[in-house]
XYZ file of N, CA and C in Angstrom:
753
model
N 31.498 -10.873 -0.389
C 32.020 -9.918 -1.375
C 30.868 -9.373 -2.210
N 30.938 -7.905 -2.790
C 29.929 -7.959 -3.150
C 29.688 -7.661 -4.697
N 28.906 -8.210 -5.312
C 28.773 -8.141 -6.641
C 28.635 -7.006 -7.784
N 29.619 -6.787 -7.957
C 29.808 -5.398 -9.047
C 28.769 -5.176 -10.170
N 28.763 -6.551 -10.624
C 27.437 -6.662 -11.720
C 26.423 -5.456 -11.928
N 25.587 -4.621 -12.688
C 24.600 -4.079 -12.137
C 23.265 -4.818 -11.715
N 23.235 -6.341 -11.751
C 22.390 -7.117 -11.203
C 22.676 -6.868 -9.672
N 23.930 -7.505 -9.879
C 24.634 -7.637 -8.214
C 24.569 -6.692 -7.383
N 24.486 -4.981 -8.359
C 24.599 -4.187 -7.376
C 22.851 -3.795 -6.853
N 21.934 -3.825 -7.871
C 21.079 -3.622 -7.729
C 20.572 -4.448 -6.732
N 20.187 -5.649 -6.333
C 19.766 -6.626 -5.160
C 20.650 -6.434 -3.890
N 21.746 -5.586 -4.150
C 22.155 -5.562 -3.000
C 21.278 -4.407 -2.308
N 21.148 -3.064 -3.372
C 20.325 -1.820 -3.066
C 19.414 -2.187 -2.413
N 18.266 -3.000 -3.136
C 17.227 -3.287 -2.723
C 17.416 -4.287 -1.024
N 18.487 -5.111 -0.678
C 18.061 -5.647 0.570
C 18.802 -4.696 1.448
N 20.133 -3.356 1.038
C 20.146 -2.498 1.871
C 19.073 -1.832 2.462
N 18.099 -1.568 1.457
C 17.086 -0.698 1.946
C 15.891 -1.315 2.909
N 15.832 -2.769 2.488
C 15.008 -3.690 3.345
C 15.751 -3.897 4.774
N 17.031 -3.929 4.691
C 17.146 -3.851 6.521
C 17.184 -2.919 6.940
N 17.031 -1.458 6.427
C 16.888 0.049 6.949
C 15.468 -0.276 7.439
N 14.536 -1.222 6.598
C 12.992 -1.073 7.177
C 12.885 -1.929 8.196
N 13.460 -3.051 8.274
C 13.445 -3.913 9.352
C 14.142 -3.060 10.719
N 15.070 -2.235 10.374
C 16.024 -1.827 12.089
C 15.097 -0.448 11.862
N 14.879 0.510 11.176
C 14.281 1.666 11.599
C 13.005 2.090 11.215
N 11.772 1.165 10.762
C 10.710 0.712 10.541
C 9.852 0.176 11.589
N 10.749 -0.611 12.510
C 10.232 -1.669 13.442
C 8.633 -1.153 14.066
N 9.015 -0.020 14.717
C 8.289 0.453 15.704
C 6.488 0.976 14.717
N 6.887 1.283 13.632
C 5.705 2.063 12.808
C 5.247 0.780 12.199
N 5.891 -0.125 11.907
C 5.147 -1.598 11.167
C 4.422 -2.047 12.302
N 5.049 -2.377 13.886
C 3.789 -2.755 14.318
C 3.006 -2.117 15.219
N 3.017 -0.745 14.678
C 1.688 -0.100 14.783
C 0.529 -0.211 13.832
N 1.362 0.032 12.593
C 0.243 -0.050 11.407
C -0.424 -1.480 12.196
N 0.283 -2.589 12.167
C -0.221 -4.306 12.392
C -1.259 -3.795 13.145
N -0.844 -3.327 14.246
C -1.710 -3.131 15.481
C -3.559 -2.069 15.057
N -3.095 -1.428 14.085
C -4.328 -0.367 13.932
C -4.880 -1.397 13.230
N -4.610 -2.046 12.230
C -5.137 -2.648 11.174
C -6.067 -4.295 12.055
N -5.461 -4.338 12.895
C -5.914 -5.887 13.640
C -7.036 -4.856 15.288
N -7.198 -3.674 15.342
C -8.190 -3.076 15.890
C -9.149 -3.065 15.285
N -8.994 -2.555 13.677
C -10.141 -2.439 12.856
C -10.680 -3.731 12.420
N -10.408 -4.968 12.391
C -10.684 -6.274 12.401
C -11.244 -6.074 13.284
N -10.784 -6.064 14.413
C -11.504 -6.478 15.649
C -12.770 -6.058 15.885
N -12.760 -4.693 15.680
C -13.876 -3.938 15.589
C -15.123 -3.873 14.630
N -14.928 -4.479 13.811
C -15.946 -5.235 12.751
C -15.450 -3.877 11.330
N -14.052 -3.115 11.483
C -13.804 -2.469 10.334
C -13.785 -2.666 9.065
N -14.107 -2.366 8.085
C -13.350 -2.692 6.672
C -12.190 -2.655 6.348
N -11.099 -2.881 5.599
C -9.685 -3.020 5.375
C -9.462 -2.496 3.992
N -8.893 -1.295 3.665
C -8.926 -0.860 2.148
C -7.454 -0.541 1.683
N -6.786 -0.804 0.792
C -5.806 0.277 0.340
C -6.002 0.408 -1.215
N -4.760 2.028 -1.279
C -4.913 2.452 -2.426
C -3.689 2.955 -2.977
N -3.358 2.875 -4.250
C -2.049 3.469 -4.773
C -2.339 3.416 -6.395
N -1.645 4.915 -7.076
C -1.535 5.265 -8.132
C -0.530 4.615 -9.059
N -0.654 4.465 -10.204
C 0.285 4.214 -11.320
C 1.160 2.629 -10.686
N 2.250 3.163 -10.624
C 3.286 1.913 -10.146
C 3.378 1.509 -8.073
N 2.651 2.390 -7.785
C 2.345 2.655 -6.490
C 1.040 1.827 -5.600
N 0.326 1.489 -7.175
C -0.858 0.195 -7.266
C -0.807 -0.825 -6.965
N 0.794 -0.893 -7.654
C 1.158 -2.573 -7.880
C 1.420 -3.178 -6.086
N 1.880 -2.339 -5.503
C 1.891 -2.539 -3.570
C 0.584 -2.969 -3.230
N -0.228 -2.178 -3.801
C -1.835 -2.150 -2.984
C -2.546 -2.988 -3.426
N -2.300 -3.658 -4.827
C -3.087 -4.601 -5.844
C -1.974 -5.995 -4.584
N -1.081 -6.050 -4.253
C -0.300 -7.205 -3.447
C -0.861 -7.753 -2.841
N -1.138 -6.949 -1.709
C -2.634 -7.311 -0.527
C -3.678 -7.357 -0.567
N -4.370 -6.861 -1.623
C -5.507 -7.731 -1.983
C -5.743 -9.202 -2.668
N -6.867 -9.921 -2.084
C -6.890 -11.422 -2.908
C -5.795 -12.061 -2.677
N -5.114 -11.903 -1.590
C -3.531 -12.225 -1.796
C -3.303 -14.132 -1.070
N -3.073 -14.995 -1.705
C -3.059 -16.274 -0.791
C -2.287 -15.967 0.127
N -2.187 -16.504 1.487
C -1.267 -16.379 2.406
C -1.805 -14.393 3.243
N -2.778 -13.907 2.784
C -3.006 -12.612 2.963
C -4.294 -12.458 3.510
N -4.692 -10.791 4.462
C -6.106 -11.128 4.875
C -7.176 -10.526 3.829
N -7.923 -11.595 3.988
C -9.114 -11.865 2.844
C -9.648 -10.339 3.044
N -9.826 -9.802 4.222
C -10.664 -8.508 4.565
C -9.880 -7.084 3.583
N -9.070 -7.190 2.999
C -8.287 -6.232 2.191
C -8.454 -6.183 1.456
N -9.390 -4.822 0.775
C -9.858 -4.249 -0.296
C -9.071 -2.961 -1.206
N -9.723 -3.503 -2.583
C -8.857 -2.584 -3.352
C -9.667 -1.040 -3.572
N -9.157 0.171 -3.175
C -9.951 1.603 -3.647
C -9.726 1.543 -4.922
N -10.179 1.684 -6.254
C -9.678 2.007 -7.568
C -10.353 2.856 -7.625
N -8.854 3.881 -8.007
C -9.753 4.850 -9.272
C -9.399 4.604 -10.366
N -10.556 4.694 -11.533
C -10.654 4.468 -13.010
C -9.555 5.222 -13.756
N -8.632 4.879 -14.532
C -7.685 5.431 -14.757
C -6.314 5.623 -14.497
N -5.868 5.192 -12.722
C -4.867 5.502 -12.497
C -4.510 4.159 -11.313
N -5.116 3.236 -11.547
C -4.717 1.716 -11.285
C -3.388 1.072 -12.620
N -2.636 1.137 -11.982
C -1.360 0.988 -13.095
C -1.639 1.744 -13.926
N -0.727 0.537 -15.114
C 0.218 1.646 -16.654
C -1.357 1.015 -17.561
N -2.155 0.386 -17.315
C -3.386 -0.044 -18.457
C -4.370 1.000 -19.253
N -4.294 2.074 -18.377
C -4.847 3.625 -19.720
C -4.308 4.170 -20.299
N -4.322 4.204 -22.002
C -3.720 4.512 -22.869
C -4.500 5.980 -22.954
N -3.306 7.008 -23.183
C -1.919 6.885 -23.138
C -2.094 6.926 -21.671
N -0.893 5.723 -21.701
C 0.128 5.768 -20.051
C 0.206 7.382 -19.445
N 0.334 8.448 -19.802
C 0.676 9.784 -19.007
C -0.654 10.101 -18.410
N -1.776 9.492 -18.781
C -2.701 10.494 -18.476
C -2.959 9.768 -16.767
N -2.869 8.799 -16.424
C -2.877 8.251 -15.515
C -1.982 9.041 -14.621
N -0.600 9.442 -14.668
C -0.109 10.664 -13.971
C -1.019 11.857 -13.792
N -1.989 12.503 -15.121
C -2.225 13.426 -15.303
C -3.172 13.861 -14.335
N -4.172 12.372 -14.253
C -5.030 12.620 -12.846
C -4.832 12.383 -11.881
N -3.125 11.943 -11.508
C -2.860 12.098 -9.608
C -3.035 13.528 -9.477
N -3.064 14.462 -10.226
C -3.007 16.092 -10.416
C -4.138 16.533 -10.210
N -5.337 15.489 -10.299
C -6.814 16.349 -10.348
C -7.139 17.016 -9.446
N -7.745 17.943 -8.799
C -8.017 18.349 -7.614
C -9.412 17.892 -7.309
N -9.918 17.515 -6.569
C -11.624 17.232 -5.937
C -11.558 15.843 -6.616
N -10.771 15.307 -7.874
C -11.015 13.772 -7.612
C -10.594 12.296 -6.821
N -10.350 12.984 -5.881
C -10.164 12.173 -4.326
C -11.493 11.911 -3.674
N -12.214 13.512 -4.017
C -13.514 13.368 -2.874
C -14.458 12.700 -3.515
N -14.646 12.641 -4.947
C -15.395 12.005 -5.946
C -15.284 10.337 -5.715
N -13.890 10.098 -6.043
C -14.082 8.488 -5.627
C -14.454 7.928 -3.890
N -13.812 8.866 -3.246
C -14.605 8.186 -1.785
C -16.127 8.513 -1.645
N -16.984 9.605 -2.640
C -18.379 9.456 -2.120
C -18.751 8.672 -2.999
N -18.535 7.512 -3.854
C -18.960 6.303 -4.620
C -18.753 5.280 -4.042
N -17.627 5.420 -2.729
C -16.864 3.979 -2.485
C -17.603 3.292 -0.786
N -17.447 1.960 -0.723
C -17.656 2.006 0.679
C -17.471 2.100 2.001
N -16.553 3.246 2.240
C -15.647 3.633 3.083
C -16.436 3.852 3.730
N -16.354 3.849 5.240
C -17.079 4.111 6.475
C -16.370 4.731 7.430
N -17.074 5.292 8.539
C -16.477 5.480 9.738
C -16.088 4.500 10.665
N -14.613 4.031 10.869
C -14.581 2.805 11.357
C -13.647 2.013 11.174
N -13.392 2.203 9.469
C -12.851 1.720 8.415
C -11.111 2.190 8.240
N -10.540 1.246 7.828
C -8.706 1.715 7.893
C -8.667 1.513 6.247
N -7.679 2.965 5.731
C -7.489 3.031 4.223
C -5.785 3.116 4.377
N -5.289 1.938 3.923
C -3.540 2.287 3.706
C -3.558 2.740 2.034
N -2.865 4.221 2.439
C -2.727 5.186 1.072
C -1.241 4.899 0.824
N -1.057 4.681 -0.506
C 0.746 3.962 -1.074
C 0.912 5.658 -2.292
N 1.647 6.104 -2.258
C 2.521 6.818 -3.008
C 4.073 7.028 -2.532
N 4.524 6.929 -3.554
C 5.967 6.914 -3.075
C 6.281 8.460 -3.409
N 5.542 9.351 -3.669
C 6.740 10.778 -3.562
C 5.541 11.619 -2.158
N 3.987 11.242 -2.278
C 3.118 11.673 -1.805
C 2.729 13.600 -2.334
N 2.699 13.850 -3.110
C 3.241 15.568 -3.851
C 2.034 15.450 -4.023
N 1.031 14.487 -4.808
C 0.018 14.715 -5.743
C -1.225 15.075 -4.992
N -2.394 15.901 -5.841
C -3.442 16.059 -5.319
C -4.390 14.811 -4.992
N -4.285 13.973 -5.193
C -4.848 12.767 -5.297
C -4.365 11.788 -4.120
N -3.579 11.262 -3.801
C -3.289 10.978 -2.357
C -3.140 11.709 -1.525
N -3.034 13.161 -1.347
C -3.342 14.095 -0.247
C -4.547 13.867 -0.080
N -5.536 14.958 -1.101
C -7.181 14.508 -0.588
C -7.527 13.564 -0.378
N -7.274 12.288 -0.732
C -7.528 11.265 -0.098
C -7.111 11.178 0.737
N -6.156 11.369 1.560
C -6.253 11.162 3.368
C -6.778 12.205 3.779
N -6.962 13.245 3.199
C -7.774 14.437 4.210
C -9.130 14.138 4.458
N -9.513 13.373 2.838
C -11.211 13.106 2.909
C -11.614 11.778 3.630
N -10.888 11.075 3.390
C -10.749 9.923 4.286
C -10.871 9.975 5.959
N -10.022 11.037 6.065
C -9.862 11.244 8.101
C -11.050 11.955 8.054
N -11.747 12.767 7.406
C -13.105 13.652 7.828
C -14.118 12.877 8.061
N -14.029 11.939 7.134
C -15.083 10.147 7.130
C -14.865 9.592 8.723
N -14.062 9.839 9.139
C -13.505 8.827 10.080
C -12.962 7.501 10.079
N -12.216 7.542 8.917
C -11.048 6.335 8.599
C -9.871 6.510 9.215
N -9.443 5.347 9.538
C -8.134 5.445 9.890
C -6.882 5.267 8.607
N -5.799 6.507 8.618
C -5.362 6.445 7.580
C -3.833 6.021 7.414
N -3.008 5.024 7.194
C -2.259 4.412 7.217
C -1.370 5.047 5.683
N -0.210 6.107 6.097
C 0.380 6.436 4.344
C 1.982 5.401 4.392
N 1.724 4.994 2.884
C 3.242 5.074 2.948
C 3.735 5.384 1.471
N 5.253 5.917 1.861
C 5.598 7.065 1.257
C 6.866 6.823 1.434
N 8.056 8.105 0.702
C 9.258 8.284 0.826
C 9.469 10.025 1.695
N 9.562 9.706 2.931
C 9.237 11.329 3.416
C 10.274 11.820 2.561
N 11.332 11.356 2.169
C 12.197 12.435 1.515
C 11.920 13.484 0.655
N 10.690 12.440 -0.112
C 10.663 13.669 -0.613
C 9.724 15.278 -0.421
N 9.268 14.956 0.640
C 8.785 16.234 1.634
C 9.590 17.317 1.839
N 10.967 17.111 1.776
C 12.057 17.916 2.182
C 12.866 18.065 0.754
N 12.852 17.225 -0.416
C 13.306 17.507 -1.438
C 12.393 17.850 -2.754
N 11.209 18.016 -2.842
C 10.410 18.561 -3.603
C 9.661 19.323 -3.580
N 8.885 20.273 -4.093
C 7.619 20.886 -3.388
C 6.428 19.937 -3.787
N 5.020 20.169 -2.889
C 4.027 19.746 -3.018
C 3.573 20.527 -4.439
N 2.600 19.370 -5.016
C 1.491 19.587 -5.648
C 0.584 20.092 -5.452
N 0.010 19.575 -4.602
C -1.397 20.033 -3.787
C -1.574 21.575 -2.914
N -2.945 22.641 -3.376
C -2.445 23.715 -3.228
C -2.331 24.397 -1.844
N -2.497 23.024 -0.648
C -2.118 23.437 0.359
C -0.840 22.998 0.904
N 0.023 23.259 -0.320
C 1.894 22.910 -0.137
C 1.618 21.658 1.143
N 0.764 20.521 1.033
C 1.540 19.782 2.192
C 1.725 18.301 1.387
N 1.874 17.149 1.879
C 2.113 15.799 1.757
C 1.452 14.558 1.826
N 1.271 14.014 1.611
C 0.980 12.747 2.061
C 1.037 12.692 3.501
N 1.901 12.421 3.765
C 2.608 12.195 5.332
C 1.928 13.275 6.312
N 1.748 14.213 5.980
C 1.001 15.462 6.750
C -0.685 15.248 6.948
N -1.094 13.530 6.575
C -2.395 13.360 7.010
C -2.946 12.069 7.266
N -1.863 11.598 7.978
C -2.052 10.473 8.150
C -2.330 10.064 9.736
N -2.761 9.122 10.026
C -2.896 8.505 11.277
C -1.087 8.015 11.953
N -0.860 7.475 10.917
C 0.616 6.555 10.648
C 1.435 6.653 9.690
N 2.488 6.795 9.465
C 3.501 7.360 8.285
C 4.499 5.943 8.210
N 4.538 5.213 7.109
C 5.472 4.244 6.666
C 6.262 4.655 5.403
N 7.977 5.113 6.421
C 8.655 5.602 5.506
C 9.415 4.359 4.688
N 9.326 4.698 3.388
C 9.962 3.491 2.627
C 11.310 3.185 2.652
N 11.828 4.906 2.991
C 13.484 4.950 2.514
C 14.051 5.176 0.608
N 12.297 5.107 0.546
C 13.310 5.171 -1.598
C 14.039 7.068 -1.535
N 14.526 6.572 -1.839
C 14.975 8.561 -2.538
C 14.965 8.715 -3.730
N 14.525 9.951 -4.039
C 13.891 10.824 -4.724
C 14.685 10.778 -6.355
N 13.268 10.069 -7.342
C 13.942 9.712 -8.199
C 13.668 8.201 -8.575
N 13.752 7.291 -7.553
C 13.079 5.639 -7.592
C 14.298 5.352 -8.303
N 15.547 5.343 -8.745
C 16.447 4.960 -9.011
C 17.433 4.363 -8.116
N 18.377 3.161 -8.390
C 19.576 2.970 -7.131
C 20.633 3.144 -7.798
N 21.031 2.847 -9.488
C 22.055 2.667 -10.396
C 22.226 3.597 -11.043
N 23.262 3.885 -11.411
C 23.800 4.815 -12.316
C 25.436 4.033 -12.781
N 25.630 4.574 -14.433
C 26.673 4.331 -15.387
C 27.032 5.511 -15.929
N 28.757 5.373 -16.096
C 28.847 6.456 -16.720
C 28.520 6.806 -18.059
N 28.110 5.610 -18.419
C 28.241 5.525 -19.809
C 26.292 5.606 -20.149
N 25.526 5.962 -19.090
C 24.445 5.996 -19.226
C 23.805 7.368 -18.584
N 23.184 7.838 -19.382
C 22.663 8.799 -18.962
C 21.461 9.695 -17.514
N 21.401 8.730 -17.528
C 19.977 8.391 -16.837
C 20.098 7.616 -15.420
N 19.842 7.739 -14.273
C 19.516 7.218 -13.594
C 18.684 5.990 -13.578
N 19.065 4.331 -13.297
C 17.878 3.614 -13.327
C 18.067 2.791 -12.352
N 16.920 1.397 -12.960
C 16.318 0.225 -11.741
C 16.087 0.944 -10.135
N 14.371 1.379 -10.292
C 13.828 1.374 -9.588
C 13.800 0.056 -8.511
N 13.768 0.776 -7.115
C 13.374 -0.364 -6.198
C 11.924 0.087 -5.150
N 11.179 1.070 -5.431
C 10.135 1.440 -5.129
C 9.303 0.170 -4.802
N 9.071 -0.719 -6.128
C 7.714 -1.734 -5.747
C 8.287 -2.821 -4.824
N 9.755 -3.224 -5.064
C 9.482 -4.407 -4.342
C 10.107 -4.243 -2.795
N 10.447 -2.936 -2.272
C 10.415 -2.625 -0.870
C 9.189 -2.254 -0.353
N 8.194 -1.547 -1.183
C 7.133 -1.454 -0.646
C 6.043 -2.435 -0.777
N 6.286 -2.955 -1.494
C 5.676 -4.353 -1.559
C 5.676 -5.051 -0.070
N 7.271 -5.451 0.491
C 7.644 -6.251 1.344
C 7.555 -5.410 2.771
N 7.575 -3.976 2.905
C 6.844 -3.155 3.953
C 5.505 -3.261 4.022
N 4.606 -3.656 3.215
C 3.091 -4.207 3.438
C 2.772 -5.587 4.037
N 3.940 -5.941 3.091
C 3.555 -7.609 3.918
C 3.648 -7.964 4.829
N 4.826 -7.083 5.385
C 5.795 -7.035 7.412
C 4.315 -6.929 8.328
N 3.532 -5.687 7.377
C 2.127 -5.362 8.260
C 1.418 -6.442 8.375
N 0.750 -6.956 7.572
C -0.188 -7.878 7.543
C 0.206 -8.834 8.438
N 2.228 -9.615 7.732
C 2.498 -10.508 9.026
C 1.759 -9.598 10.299
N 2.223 -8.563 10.743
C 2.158 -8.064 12.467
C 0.494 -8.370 12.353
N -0.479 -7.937 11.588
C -1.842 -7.895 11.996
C -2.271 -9.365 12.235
N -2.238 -10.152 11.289
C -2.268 -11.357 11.604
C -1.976 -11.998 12.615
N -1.405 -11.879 13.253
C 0.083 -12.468 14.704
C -1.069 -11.855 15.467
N -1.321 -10.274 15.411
C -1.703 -9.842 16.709
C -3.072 -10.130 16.503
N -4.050 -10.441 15.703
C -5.359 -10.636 16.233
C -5.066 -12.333 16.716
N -4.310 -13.459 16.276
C -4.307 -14.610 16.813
C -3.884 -13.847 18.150
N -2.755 -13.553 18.903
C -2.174 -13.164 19.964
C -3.682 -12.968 20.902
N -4.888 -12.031 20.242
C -5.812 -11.760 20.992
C -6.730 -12.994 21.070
N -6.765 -13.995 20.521
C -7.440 -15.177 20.445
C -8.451 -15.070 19.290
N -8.329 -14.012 18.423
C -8.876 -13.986 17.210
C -8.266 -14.145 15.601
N -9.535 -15.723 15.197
C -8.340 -16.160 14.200
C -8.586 -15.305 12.859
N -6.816 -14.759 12.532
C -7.471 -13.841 11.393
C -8.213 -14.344 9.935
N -8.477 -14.009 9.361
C -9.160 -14.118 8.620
C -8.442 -14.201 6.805
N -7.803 -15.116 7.065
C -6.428 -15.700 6.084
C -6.962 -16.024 4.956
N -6.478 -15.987 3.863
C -6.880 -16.721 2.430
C -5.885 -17.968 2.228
N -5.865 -18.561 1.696
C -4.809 -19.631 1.048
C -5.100 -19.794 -0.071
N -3.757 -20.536 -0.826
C -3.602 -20.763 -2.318
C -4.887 -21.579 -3.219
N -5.402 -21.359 -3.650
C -6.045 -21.773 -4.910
C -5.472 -23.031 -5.457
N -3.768 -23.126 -5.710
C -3.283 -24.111 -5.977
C -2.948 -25.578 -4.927
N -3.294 -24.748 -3.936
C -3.325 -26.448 -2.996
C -4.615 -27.087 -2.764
N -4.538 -28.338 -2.743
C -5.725 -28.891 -2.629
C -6.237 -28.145 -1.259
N -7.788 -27.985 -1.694
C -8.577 -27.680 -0.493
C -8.269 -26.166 -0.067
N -8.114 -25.718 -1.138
C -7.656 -24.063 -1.180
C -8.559 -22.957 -1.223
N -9.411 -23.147 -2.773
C -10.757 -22.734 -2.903
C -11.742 -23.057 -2.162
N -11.829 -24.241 -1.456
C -13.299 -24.464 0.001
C -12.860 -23.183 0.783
N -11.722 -23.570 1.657
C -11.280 -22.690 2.456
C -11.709 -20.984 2.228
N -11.320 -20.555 0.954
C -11.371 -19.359 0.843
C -12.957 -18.830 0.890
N -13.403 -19.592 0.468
C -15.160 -19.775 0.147
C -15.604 -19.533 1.240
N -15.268 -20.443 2.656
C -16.176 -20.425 3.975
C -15.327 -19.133 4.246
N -14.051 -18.319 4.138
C -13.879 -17.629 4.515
C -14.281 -16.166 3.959
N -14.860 -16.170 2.607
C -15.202 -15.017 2.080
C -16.811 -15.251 2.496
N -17.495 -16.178 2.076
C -19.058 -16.332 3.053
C -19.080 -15.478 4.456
N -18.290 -16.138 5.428
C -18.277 -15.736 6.557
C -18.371 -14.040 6.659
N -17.366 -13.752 5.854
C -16.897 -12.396 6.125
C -17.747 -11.081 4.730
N -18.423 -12.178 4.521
C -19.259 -11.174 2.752
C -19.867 -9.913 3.378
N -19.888 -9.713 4.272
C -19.871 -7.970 4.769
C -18.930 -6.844 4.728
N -17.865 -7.683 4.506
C -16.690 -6.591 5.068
C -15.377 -7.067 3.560
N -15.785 -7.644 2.433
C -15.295 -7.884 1.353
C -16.012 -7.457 -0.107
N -15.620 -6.696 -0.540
C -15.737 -6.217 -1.554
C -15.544 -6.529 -2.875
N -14.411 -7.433 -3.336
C -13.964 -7.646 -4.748
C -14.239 -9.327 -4.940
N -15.813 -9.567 -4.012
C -16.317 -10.656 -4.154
C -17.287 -11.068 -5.412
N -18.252 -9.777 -5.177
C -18.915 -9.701 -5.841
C -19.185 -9.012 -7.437
């Protein structure tokens, strides 16, 4: 039966939308797995990136126990979460134009290298150029996004296109337009977002697949573990040593 509550209804939203990603996701999660456990293989770097609340996905997989150590964070100054006061201006520069190309010629992106780009509407100038400037590099570019809103908004960016329009791979989230699931009559407003924690759990599906498939190839991935279990921090140590070429938020 199901729970009227707006708790009740809300968790239900959120695991409706998680088995839309599990039954009509399947095929694009383990591709991403699959690109992402090539670029391992291949001695790639592992990067992602996301704006404002779109961070909080990309900040997941990095450093993550149980996650691969090789997954680096892109930041740009400013628009890594709600922490720049004022909070709007951090919107203000998903709007910038050319500061996409600015942070990738500072960063260590290579040819070679896989960047999963996280926005959930994808409109802004700032995750567009970043996959355009990114694929010119020769990265492989992994978006995920809500295509909906491709078809229900116009672009930002002044070549009217999307996110999704530059990617290697497109991971649709399913949020619609708005990040809301609830509504009252007695409330004005649309609320309780489920943006972070479906896209949250569409990142992790990946990593599971990348993980699986470089063991599958006889290559062991390159795992972190908890800090809190004994013998947690050695582990992570021989594994960030090993790999101090291709990790970034070591040093």
């Amino acid at each position: 039966m199901s729970d009227r509550r707006p708790a009740g209804q809300f968790l239900d939203a959120a695991i409706g939308l998680l088995q839309r990603l599990r039954d009509e996701e399947a095929d694009s999660i383990a591709a991403a797995g699959t690109l992402l456990a090539d670029t391992v293989a291949s001695g790639g770097r592992l990067f992602a990136f996301g704006a404002g609340h779109s961070s909080l996905a990309a900040q997941d997989v990095v450093y993550r126990a149980g996650g691969l150590a090789l997954m680096n964070l892109l930041a740009v100054p400013g628009v890594v979460g709600v922490d720049v006061m004022p909070a709007p201006l951090g919107s203000a520069l998903e709007r910038v134009d050319g500061l996409a190309g600015a942070v990738l010629d500072s960063s260590p992106l290579r040819e070679g290298d896989a960047l999963v780009i996280i926005s959930l509407s994808g409109r802004n100038a700032l995750p567009v150029e970043m996959a355009v400037n990114a694929r010119a590099l020769g990265v492989r570019v992994i978006g995920v996004t809500s295509v909906a809103y491709a078809s229900q908004t116009e672009s930002r960016h002044v070549s009217g296109t999307f996110l999704k329009d530059h990617c290697d791979l497109v991971l649709d989230s399913k949020i619609a337009v708005g990040d809301a699931e609830l509504t009252l009559d007695n409330v004005s407003a649309p609320f309780a977002p489920a943006s972070t924690v479906v896209t949250a759990a569409l990142l992790q599906a990946v990593m599971a697949t990348t993980a699986a498939t470089l063991a599958d190839r006889g290559i062991e991935p390159p795992l972190l573990r908890s800090g809190n279990v004994d013998g947690g921090h050695e582990w992570n140590r021989r594994v960030m040593e090993k790999y101090r070429d291709r990790i970034f938020y070591r040093f």
